[in-house]
Short mmCIF file of C-alpha atoms in Angstrom, two decimals:
data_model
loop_
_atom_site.label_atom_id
_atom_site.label_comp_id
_atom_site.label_asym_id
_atom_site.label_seq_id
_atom_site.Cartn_x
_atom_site.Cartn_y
_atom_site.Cartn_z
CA UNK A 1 41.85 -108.51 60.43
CA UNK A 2 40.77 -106.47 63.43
CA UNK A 3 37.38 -105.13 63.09
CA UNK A 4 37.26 -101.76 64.55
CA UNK A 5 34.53 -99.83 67.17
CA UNK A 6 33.36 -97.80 64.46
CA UNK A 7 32.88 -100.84 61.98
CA UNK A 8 30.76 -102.26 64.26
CA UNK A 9 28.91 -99.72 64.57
CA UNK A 10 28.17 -98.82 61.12
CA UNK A 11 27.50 -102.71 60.74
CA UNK A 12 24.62 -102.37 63.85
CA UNK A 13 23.40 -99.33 61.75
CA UNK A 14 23.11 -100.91 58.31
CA UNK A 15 21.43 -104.08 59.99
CA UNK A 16 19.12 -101.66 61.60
CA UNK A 17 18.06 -99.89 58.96
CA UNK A 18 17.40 -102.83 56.53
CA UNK A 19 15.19 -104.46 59.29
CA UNK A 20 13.34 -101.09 58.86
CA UNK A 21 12.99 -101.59 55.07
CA UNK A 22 11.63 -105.17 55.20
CA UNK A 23 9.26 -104.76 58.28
CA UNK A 24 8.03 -101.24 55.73
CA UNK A 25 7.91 -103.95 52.69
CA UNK A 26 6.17 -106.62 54.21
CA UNK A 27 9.34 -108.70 54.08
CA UNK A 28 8.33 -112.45 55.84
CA UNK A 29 7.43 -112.06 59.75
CA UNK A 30 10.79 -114.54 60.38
CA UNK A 31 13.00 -112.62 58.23
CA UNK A 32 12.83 -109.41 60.29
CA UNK A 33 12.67 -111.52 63.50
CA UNK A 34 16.18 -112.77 62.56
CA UNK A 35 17.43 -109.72 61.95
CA UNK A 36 16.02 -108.05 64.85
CA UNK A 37 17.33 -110.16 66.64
CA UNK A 38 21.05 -110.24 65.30
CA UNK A 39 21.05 -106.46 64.86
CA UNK A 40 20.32 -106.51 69.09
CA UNK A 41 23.60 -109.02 69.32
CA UNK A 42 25.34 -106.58 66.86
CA UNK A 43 24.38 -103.77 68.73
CA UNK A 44 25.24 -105.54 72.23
CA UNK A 45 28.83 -106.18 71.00
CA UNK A 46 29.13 -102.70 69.26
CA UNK A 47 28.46 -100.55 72.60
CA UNK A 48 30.77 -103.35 74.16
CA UNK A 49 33.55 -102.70 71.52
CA UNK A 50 33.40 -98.83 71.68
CA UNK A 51 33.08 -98.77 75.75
CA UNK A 52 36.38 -100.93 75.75
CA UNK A 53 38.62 -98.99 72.80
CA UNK A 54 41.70 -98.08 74.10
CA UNK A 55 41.59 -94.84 72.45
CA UNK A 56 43.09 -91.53 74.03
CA UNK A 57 43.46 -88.29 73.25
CA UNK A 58 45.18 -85.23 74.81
CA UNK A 59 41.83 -83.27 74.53
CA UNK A 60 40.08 -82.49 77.46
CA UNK A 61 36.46 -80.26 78.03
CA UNK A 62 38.31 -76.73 77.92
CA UNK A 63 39.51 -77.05 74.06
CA UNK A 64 35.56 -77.51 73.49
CA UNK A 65 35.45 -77.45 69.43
CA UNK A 66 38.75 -76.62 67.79
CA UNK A 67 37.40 -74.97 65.13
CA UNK A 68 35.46 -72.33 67.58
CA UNK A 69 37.93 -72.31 70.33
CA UNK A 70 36.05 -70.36 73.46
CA UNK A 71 37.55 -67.08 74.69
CA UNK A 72 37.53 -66.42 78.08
CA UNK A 73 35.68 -63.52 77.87
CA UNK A 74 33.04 -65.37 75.89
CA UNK A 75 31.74 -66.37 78.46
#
C-alpha cells in the first residue's frame, strides 16, 4: 500500500502534536526527544513526498476560488 503526500502529512501533524502533549505533561525528557526527533524525519520525508507528487490540475491563477469566480470588472 502506497502511502500518500497527504498521509504523511497528517502523520508529521499527529506526531507533532503529541510531542506537544507530553513535553505539556511532563512526559520523560527521552520520550519527547525520540519523538522530536522522528516527527523532524517525518516531517523531512513529508515536504519531500508532497514537493515530488505528480499531481496536476488544469487550474491555473485566473480561476482564483471557484466558488467566488473574479469578474473582470471586479477588479
Amino acid at each position: 500500500m502506497k502511502i500518500s503526500a497527504m498521509d504523511w502529512l497528517g502523520l508529521t501533524t499527529l506526531i507533532l502534536v503529541t510531542v506537544t502533549l507530553f513535553a505539556a505533561m511532563d512526559f520523560p525528557f527521552n520520550w519527547v526527544f525520540y519523538l522530536t526527533v522522528t516527527g523532524q524525519i517525518v516531517l523531512v520525508i513529508a515536504v519531500y513526498k508532497i514537493l515530488t507528487d505528480d499531481y496536476t490540475t488544469d487550474k491555473t491563477f485566473d480561476d482564483f476560488y471557484e466558488d467566488q469566480p473574479i469578474r473582470d470588472n471586479d477588479l
